[in-house]
Amino acid sequence: MKQKLLIICALAASSLTVKAGNGLDTAKAAPAPADAPLVFSGSVDTYFKYDFEGKKFANIPTSFANESNSISIGMIDLGLKKKVGKASFVGELSFGPRSDQSIPTSATAQYHIQNLYVSYDVTDKLNLTGGYMSTFIGYEVISPVGNFNYSTSYLFTNGPFQNAGIKATYAFSDKASLMAGMFQDTWNSYQSTSDVSTFGAQLMLVPVKGWTAYLNVATGYASGTEFDLTTTYQVTDAFKLGLNAADFSASKLQSVNQSGGFDGIALYPQYAVSKDVTLGLRGEYFTSKTGTKGTAIAPSGVTPGESVTSITATANIKAGPLTFIPELRLDNGSKNMFLNSKALPTQSAAQFLFAAVYAF
Amino acid sequence: MKYILSLVCFLVISKASIAQKDSLAIDDHGKYIYYKVVNLEKYNADTLYSRAQYFFKNGYDKNTLKLAVQDNKNTSITGLGAFPVSKRSGLARHQDGAVSYKLIVEVKGTKYRYWLTDFIFTPYHRDRYNNYIADNGLVIPFEVLGKKISSKDMDDYFDQTAAFSKQLGDKLKQYMLQGNLLKKDASPKVISINKW
């Protein structure tokens, strides 16, 4: 028995020692760099929301998290990415109410795609990408991992979520790049209604270290024209400031007398008070243009010709991969556009929510 | 006796395992550093310097290591580079950031020494296209990393930095020992089947 143990001991120690020594002097040639492995990532989110005006009213009409007095679910998001040499793909599927509300789909479809595209680096500076992609417009995104606030802005709700198409991105340097592409005639659609006629472009600039600005445009006879500025500035290690401003002019298919659409601006200051806690605000002013289709509440959630001001105070509390998000939000319309607890029109609405987002 | 032998066996294996893992040290300016001195008695300083130059130009792609400064006395070369790091605690493994560093190689007599320092962590975030990209403008020197991220993540990144430094040192030694013999021979080996 003793001999056996000694032999096992000697073999184990010698194998480890040999392994540790390998690669020092015996290798004959530098190995070729390995391709990146298949990357798997995603998130899960859930929340509780309380609307101050009543038990089940969901007064504030922006996207997602619109179930009150309920412990509700957001979505599970599963993404895959792989790059071999110059070619890569991304596939990202989601399931759940947040996913259902973000992507128009038929009653029979049981799947929702957030991203599904292939990409190729033609040179170090030029990249071609085609497929169904998150939109290049706006500050906020569908995935709760990509947003600081859990509720969403009016600008996000009324802008595109996804654009399917093909685009080319040229990087002049790490401080400037230009993207241009052709996308489906309608937003948020796996397939075009008639053709691929929306032109989109994005100019990315880094004027100073820490400051990134995106100037975006998407225009088409069916989808209308949106100009958008999205910018963030990391002012100090702890303080970040974001801004989103947009103007959308609806197409004649979407508006009365071609004057519909919206304007808006949102400011996002965020301050990290510790390594695990960041506090932030979102202040937004949003106007629905008079020609927007819809007589009572337009697709924007705001009555045509009216405006709304919204203040959202949010904390992000990190516990490893889990982020807790307590949030208080107050919206105030230019006229009565919400309902009070007696279901009568009122000018303002408030809500509290507590969300938990796990990212992996 | 059986238990004593088992214990000895366990200790030998543990020590051998631990011996493979390197760690960062602190230099006399309070900065994290990975430092080694190597004596290669077969080669002189000129040979080592030219092989070090070759390493800086060919050892890694330009994002991982790029030659920055050579002194005019042919004794010292400085390079800059970066490598990705990820959290080990995650369910899925993806890039959570990058660590940039400075590499200095000096030669003297039959010895060379090298050190990696100026470690800076750049956190990554997931963008709207499901790519992990740098947070523009947010960089954290290793010396204050503990104040900005969890100690578990910091330990992970320190371990990966030490492992990368060790791997770089091993590769540098290959180049110092074998010089441009490490050049890849792109042409395939030709075999004639006309004769046995």
XYZ file of C-alpha atoms in Angstrom:
556
model
C 0.000 0.000 0.000
C 2.823 2.307 0.972
C 4.589 1.595 -2.292
C 1.442 2.307 -4.258
C 0.975 5.621 -2.494
C 4.591 6.563 -3.058
C 4.351 5.718 -6.766
C 1.112 7.710 -7.152
C 2.675 10.606 -5.273
C 5.823 10.545 -7.418
C 3.857 10.300 -10.664
C 1.521 13.127 -9.719
C 4.323 15.432 -8.637
C 6.493 14.647 -11.670
C 3.624 15.155 -14.121
C 2.831 18.542 -12.587
C 6.493 19.543 -12.604
C 6.913 18.508 -16.237
C 3.739 20.389 -17.147
C 5.034 23.496 -15.402
C 8.277 23.264 -17.296
C 6.722 22.820 -20.699
C 6.702 25.836 -22.924
C 9.895 27.270 -21.492
C 12.620 25.791 -23.618
C 11.132 23.001 -25.612
C 8.749 24.862 -27.878
C 10.037 25.207 -31.411
C 7.757 27.862 -32.811
C 5.398 30.523 -31.570
C 1.848 29.152 -31.825
C -0.598 30.964 -34.040
C -3.098 33.088 -32.104
C -6.294 31.146 -31.449
C -9.654 32.404 -32.661
C -11.904 33.842 -29.983
C -14.160 31.210 -28.419
C -17.918 31.125 -28.845
C -19.228 33.828 -26.517
C -22.443 33.175 -24.657
C -24.119 36.008 -22.776
C -27.512 37.280 -21.739
C -29.722 38.537 -18.965
C -32.837 37.932 -16.909
C -34.958 40.670 -15.345
C -37.963 40.967 -13.067
C -39.691 43.900 -11.330
C -42.418 45.176 -9.037
C -44.202 48.414 -9.956
C -46.576 50.598 -7.957
C -48.587 53.309 -9.692
C -49.518 56.074 -7.242
C -52.913 56.622 -8.843
C -54.363 53.176 -8.458
C -53.817 49.514 -8.082
C -53.832 48.443 -11.692
C -53.516 51.647 -13.693
C -50.459 51.802 -15.877
C -50.557 55.526 -16.375
C -47.197 56.218 -17.903
C -47.293 54.991 -21.496
C -43.628 54.361 -22.235
C -42.334 50.917 -23.182
C -42.064 47.882 -20.890
C -42.609 47.469 -17.131
C -46.246 48.477 -17.505
C -47.889 46.041 -15.079
C -48.758 47.716 -11.798
C -49.065 46.127 -8.351
C -47.587 42.942 -9.632
C -44.340 41.093 -9.342
C -43.775 40.785 -13.063
C -41.151 39.467 -15.390
C -39.206 41.253 -18.070
C -37.480 38.809 -20.360
C -34.765 36.242 -20.670
C -32.219 37.233 -23.249
C -29.756 34.718 -24.744
C -26.983 35.813 -27.056
C -24.276 33.983 -28.979
C -21.297 35.461 -30.759
C -18.410 33.917 -32.628
C -15.602 35.403 -34.653
C -13.250 33.404 -36.833
C -10.634 35.473 -38.599
C -12.468 38.397 -40.176
C -15.949 36.872 -40.130
C -18.341 36.921 -37.197
C -21.969 36.410 -36.330
C -24.287 37.450 -33.511
C -27.545 35.701 -32.675
C -29.651 36.981 -29.779
C -33.048 35.585 -28.846
C -35.406 36.783 -26.135
C -38.557 35.511 -24.463
C -40.949 37.261 -22.081
C -43.260 40.282 -21.866
C -40.467 42.832 -22.361
C -39.511 41.000 -25.526
C -43.155 40.666 -26.684
C -43.743 44.396 -26.255
C -40.602 45.402 -28.075
C -40.987 43.437 -31.268
C -44.178 43.265 -33.292
C -44.830 39.663 -34.100
C -47.504 37.368 -35.386
C -49.672 35.369 -33.018
C -48.004 32.162 -34.084
C -44.416 33.284 -33.588
C -43.016 32.044 -30.317
C -39.582 33.553 -30.732
C -38.227 37.095 -30.747
C -34.934 38.113 -32.213
C -33.013 41.053 -30.803
C -29.976 40.700 -33.048
C -29.245 38.312 -35.888
C -26.510 39.416 -38.202
C -23.269 38.457 -39.869
C -20.285 40.716 -40.167
C -17.036 40.818 -42.120
C -13.928 42.970 -41.675
C -12.989 43.832 -45.245
C -9.922 45.676 -43.944
C -8.749 46.880 -40.535
C -10.884 49.978 -41.087
C -13.856 48.794 -43.128
C -16.573 46.470 -41.833
C -19.688 45.157 -43.578
C -22.662 43.943 -41.546
C -25.999 42.570 -42.655
C -29.069 41.186 -40.905
C -31.491 42.234 -38.198
C -29.859 44.565 -35.708
C -30.645 46.832 -32.815
C -31.191 50.318 -34.116
C -28.264 52.708 -34.264
C -30.581 55.538 -33.152
C -31.121 56.718 -29.601
C -29.656 56.469 -26.110
C -31.712 53.660 -24.594
C -32.031 50.043 -25.729
C -34.398 47.103 -25.250
C -32.062 45.033 -23.075
C -32.272 46.151 -19.438
C -28.519 45.502 -19.155
C -27.832 48.351 -21.566
C -29.938 50.938 -19.720
C -29.321 52.728 -16.437
C -33.012 53.455 -15.833
C -35.421 50.524 -15.841
C -38.395 52.406 -17.253
C -37.848 53.904 -20.671
C -38.032 57.365 -22.173
C -40.619 58.728 -24.608
C -37.815 59.216 -27.113
C -36.965 55.518 -26.921
C -40.594 54.393 -27.071
C -41.291 56.437 -30.184
C -38.058 55.807 -32.048
C -37.012 52.628 -33.840
C -36.058 49.553 -31.805
C -34.527 47.546 -34.596
C -33.471 48.091 -38.188
C -32.897 45.218 -40.568
C -30.551 45.965 -43.413
C -26.987 46.087 -44.589
C -24.444 48.662 -43.499
C -20.805 49.593 -44.016
C -18.746 51.176 -41.252
C -15.439 52.903 -41.956
C -13.176 53.841 -39.066
C -11.031 56.864 -39.957
C -9.298 56.484 -36.590
C -10.306 55.528 -33.075
C -11.763 59.041 -32.825
C -14.022 59.061 -35.862
C -16.044 56.593 -37.907
C -18.865 56.724 -40.413
C -21.628 54.177 -40.950
C -24.015 54.183 -43.893
C -26.537 51.589 -44.944
C -29.884 50.666 -46.426
C -32.568 49.263 -44.167
C -36.125 47.878 -44.423
C -38.831 50.369 -45.379
C -40.453 49.913 -41.939
C -38.818 49.785 -38.504
C -38.876 46.761 -36.171
C -39.727 44.269 -38.873
C -38.112 40.979 -39.794
C -39.083 41.564 -43.421
C -39.838 44.645 -45.480
C -43.362 45.754 -46.322
C -42.425 46.696 -49.877
C -38.695 47.302 -50.235
C -35.400 48.188 -48.590
C -35.701 51.957 -48.821
C -34.714 53.509 -45.486
C -31.317 55.173 -45.637
C -29.416 55.286 -42.368
C -26.129 56.906 -41.404
C -24.166 57.474 -38.238
C -21.136 59.686 -37.663
C -19.232 58.781 -34.493
C -16.837 61.323 -33.010
C -14.626 61.354 -29.926
C -13.791 65.072 -29.547
C -11.897 64.560 -26.282
C -11.081 61.528 -24.189
C -14.198 60.296 -22.475
C -16.625 62.128 -24.738
C -18.378 60.169 -27.485
C -20.996 61.641 -29.806
C -23.190 59.908 -32.382
C -24.978 61.936 -35.062
C -27.656 59.744 -36.609
C -30.172 59.956 -39.410
C -32.717 57.456 -40.711
C -34.938 58.486 -43.584
C -37.362 56.729 -45.902
C -40.625 57.398 -47.726
C -42.439 54.875 -45.551
C -40.622 55.182 -42.229
C -40.272 58.969 -42.038
C -37.150 60.905 -41.101
C -35.457 60.971 -37.729
C -32.415 63.046 -36.823
C -30.829 62.023 -33.560
C -27.919 63.079 -31.355
C -26.747 60.628 -28.710
C -23.742 61.543 -26.611
C -22.036 60.602 -23.355
C -19.226 62.297 -21.485
C -17.337 60.628 -18.657
C -16.570 63.895 -16.874
C -14.716 62.303 -13.945
C -14.164 58.728 -12.782
C -17.452 58.971 -10.890
C -19.584 61.364 -12.936
C -21.060 60.607 -16.355
C -23.381 62.776 -18.369
C -25.516 61.547 -21.255
C -27.743 63.405 -23.664
C -30.226 62.368 -26.321
C -32.057 64.756 -28.631
C -34.183 63.811 -31.624
C -36.584 65.169 -34.192
C -38.894 62.855 -36.091
C -41.014 63.807 -39.072
C -43.533 61.141 -39.951
C -44.114 60.086 -43.521
C -47.386 60.812 -45.306
C -48.404 57.270 -44.469
C -48.063 58.012 -40.758
C -49.359 61.544 -40.339
C -52.046 64.022 -41.248
C -50.776 66.596 -43.775
C -47.249 65.243 -43.359
C -46.654 67.283 -40.228
C -46.745 64.533 -37.614
C -43.884 63.283 -35.530
C -42.158 64.330 -32.333
C -39.302 66.303 -30.810
C -37.570 65.552 -27.573
C -34.524 65.917 -25.414
C -33.353 63.862 -22.452
C -30.460 64.399 -20.060
C -28.862 61.537 -18.085
C -26.529 62.583 -15.226
C -25.110 59.640 -13.234
C -22.834 59.691 -10.198
C -21.080 56.666 -8.669
C -21.191 57.167 -4.900
C -19.311 53.916 -4.286
C -18.043 51.007 -6.334
C -21.392 49.242 -5.958
C -23.875 52.131 -5.957
C -24.555 54.667 -8.691
C -27.287 57.289 -8.539
C -28.776 58.830 -11.628
C -31.484 61.058 -13.014
C -33.276 61.193 -16.325
C -34.931 64.460 -17.226
C -36.916 64.431 -20.451
C -39.018 66.907 -22.409
C -41.086 65.419 -25.234
C -43.506 66.996 -27.718
C -45.907 65.217 -30.046
C -46.398 67.151 -33.268
C -49.905 68.232 -34.167
C -50.203 66.194 -37.321
C -49.490 62.884 -35.679
C -52.125 60.312 -36.506
C -54.516 59.329 -33.726
C -57.200 61.478 -32.232
C -56.924 60.883 -28.510
C -53.595 59.341 -27.589
C -51.157 59.124 -30.468
C -48.707 56.259 -30.923
C -46.275 58.454 -29.021
C -48.406 58.103 -25.880
C -48.800 61.882 -25.874
C -51.781 63.703 -27.365
C -50.840 65.392 -30.670
C -49.882 68.990 -30.067
C -49.140 68.367 -26.390
C -45.935 67.818 -24.459
C -44.788 65.988 -21.363
C -41.948 66.499 -18.892
C -40.619 63.465 -17.085
C -38.190 63.150 -14.170
C -36.862 59.735 -13.168
C -34.577 59.123 -10.180
C -32.833 55.758 -10.316
C -30.219 53.885 -8.315
C -28.139 50.955 -9.570
C -26.978 48.757 -6.705
C -24.616 46.006 -7.808
C -24.307 42.659 -6.067
C -21.978 40.716 -8.350
C -23.792 39.984 -11.617
C -27.098 41.134 -10.124
C -28.167 44.782 -10.246
C -31.012 46.072 -8.076
C -32.786 49.113 -9.533
C -35.100 51.147 -7.297
C -36.703 53.942 -9.304
C -39.121 56.804 -8.748
C -40.705 58.559 -11.735
C -42.908 61.619 -12.117
C -44.451 62.667 -15.442
C -46.234 65.980 -15.950
C -48.225 66.771 -19.103
C -48.926 70.144 -20.665
C -52.630 69.215 -20.330
C -54.572 66.369 -18.748
C -53.168 63.181 -20.252
C -53.154 60.714 -17.359
C -55.844 59.259 -15.077
C -56.226 59.626 -11.332
C -57.431 56.955 -8.892
C -61.056 57.762 -9.811
C -60.254 57.308 -13.491
C -60.643 61.048 -14.133
C -58.217 62.959 -16.374
C -55.265 64.497 -14.591
C -52.103 66.268 -15.575
C -49.496 64.186 -13.758
C -48.644 60.609 -12.924
C -46.100 58.982 -10.637
C -44.784 55.481 -10.194
C -42.276 53.550 -8.112
C -40.636 50.365 -9.256
C -38.028 47.988 -7.997
C -36.285 45.818 -10.574
C -33.603 43.157 -10.456
C -31.474 42.443 -13.518
C -29.047 39.517 -13.686
C -26.469 39.734 -16.468
C -24.252 36.874 -17.535
C 1.894 5.653 8.247
C -0.690 5.518 5.456
C -2.097 8.894 6.584
C 1.336 10.483 6.852
C 2.197 9.348 3.340
C -1.145 10.658 2.080
C -0.468 13.999 3.741
C 3.046 14.201 2.257
C 1.617 13.299 -1.129
C -1.043 16.043 -0.828
C 1.547 18.631 0.239
C 3.913 17.780 -2.645
C 1.109 18.022 -5.191
C -0.188 21.278 -3.675
C 3.279 22.824 -3.709
C 3.853 21.761 -7.311
C 0.482 23.242 -8.277
C 1.117 26.516 -6.458
C 4.579 26.767 -7.977
C 2.990 27.171 -11.425
C 1.086 30.276 -10.402
C 2.897 33.603 -10.439
C 1.780 36.834 -8.863
C 2.408 40.533 -9.173
C 4.709 42.390 -6.765
C 4.968 46.025 -5.703
C 7.965 48.091 -6.845
C 9.704 50.783 -4.822
C 7.311 53.436 -6.210
C 4.276 51.522 -4.943
C 3.267 50.307 -8.426
C 2.348 46.774 -9.362
C 5.113 45.028 -11.295
C 6.029 41.642 -12.741
C 9.830 41.428 -12.747
C 12.301 38.717 -13.819
C 16.029 38.464 -14.457
C 17.320 35.703 -16.751
C 20.926 34.668 -17.329
C 21.690 33.004 -20.685
C 25.384 32.269 -20.579
C 25.594 31.231 -24.241
C 24.722 34.650 -25.693
C 26.178 38.157 -25.418
C 24.330 41.457 -25.026
C 24.263 42.295 -28.759
C 22.635 38.976 -29.615
C 20.124 39.288 -26.804
C 19.260 42.846 -27.842
C 18.632 41.930 -31.481
C 16.530 38.947 -30.389
C 14.552 41.177 -28.028
C 13.916 43.551 -30.930
C 12.688 40.634 -32.995
C 10.392 39.603 -30.156
C 8.838 43.072 -29.922
C 8.165 43.074 -33.653
C 6.972 39.492 -34.055
C 6.028 38.040 -30.682
C 2.447 39.320 -30.639
C -0.020 41.176 -32.817
C 0.249 44.954 -32.557
C -2.756 45.263 -30.242
C -1.211 42.906 -27.705
C 2.326 44.328 -27.854
C 3.768 47.179 -29.856
C 7.318 48.507 -29.774
C 7.316 52.046 -28.361
C 10.875 53.191 -27.523
C 14.423 51.902 -28.170
C 17.376 53.598 -26.489
C 20.350 54.610 -28.630
C 22.787 52.549 -26.522
C 21.089 49.314 -27.577
C 20.425 48.191 -24.022
C 16.743 48.859 -23.434
C 13.483 48.440 -25.357
C 10.034 49.557 -24.212
C 6.708 48.325 -25.558
C 3.067 48.985 -24.870
C 0.199 46.552 -25.135
C -3.069 45.220 -23.796
C -4.859 41.921 -23.282
C -8.482 41.000 -22.451
C -9.638 39.789 -19.044
C -12.868 38.211 -17.895
C -14.654 37.425 -14.647
C -14.367 33.820 -13.602
C -17.523 34.008 -11.514
C -19.708 34.565 -14.564
C -21.999 31.863 -15.873
C -20.667 32.652 -19.322
C -17.148 33.718 -20.217
C -16.828 36.926 -22.204
C -14.522 39.904 -22.184
C -15.232 42.107 -19.174
C -12.369 44.460 -19.793
C -8.818 44.919 -20.989
C -5.571 45.484 -19.119
C -3.005 47.728 -20.759
C 0.634 47.546 -19.680
C 4.154 48.724 -20.344
C 6.922 46.162 -21.003
C 10.592 47.058 -20.566
C 13.408 44.694 -21.595
C 17.044 45.486 -20.734
C 20.176 43.524 -21.655
C 23.558 43.499 -19.923
C 26.377 40.995 -20.463
C 24.839 37.574 -20.762
C 21.724 38.582 -18.829
C 18.466 40.191 -19.702
C 15.738 41.424 -17.420
C 12.188 42.441 -18.129
C 9.306 43.899 -16.246
C 5.669 44.667 -16.905
C 4.187 47.642 -15.107
C 1.747 50.594 -15.479
C -1.174 48.176 -15.468
C -4.452 49.941 -16.268
C -7.867 48.295 -16.374
C -10.476 49.448 -18.917
C -13.961 48.082 -18.126
C -16.124 46.790 -20.968
C -19.883 46.931 -21.296
C -22.319 45.133 -23.570
C -23.471 47.346 -26.411
C -26.766 47.208 -28.330
C -25.321 44.810 -30.901
C -24.310 42.247 -28.243
C -20.618 43.142 -28.457
C -18.439 43.869 -25.438
C -16.710 47.217 -25.901
C -14.688 49.669 -23.798
C -16.335 52.297 -21.631
C -14.847 55.336 -23.332
C -12.955 57.521 -20.886
C -13.121 55.162 -17.919
C -9.711 53.719 -17.023
C -8.588 52.443 -13.627
C -4.921 52.009 -12.623
C -4.310 48.722 -10.797
C -3.163 50.631 -7.729
C -6.733 51.929 -7.114
C -8.650 49.020 -8.641
C -9.822 47.783 -5.230
C -11.743 51.030 -4.717
C -13.637 50.677 -7.990
C -14.528 47.004 -8.438
C -15.235 44.060 -6.138
C -12.287 42.333 -4.522
C -13.270 39.034 -6.165
C -13.159 40.543 -9.646
C -9.927 42.351 -8.788
C -8.312 39.074 -7.671
C -9.438 37.464 -10.951
C -7.889 40.250 -13.009
C -4.646 40.183 -10.985
C -4.381 36.409 -11.484
C -4.985 36.753 -15.224
C -2.430 39.575 -15.418
C 0.181 37.468 -13.630
C -0.608 34.517 -15.907
C -0.307 36.720 -19.009
C 2.971 38.162 -17.704
C 4.351 34.677 -17.114
C 3.261 33.553 -20.576
C 4.875 36.657 -22.115
C 8.080 35.973 -20.169
C 8.114 32.361 -21.368
C 7.637 33.492 -24.940
C 10.368 36.104 -24.614
C 12.712 33.387 -23.380
C 11.929 31.263 -26.447
C 12.864 34.186 -28.663
C 16.015 34.908 -26.643
C 17.095 31.279 -26.912
C 16.161 30.638 -30.505
C 16.086 34.060 -32.150
C 14.719 34.170 -35.653
C 14.582 30.359 -35.793
C 11.059 31.020 -34.579
C 10.229 32.474 -37.982
C 7.399 30.473 -39.400
C 8.218 28.399 -42.448
C 5.145 29.000 -44.554
C 6.019 26.537 -47.296
C 4.834 22.968 -46.739
C 7.348 20.170 -46.386
C 7.969 18.454 -49.752
C 8.097 14.661 -49.709
C 9.127 12.632 -52.729
C 7.502 9.245 -53.130
C 9.660 8.281 -56.096
C 12.103 6.438 -53.944
C 11.660 4.477 -50.748
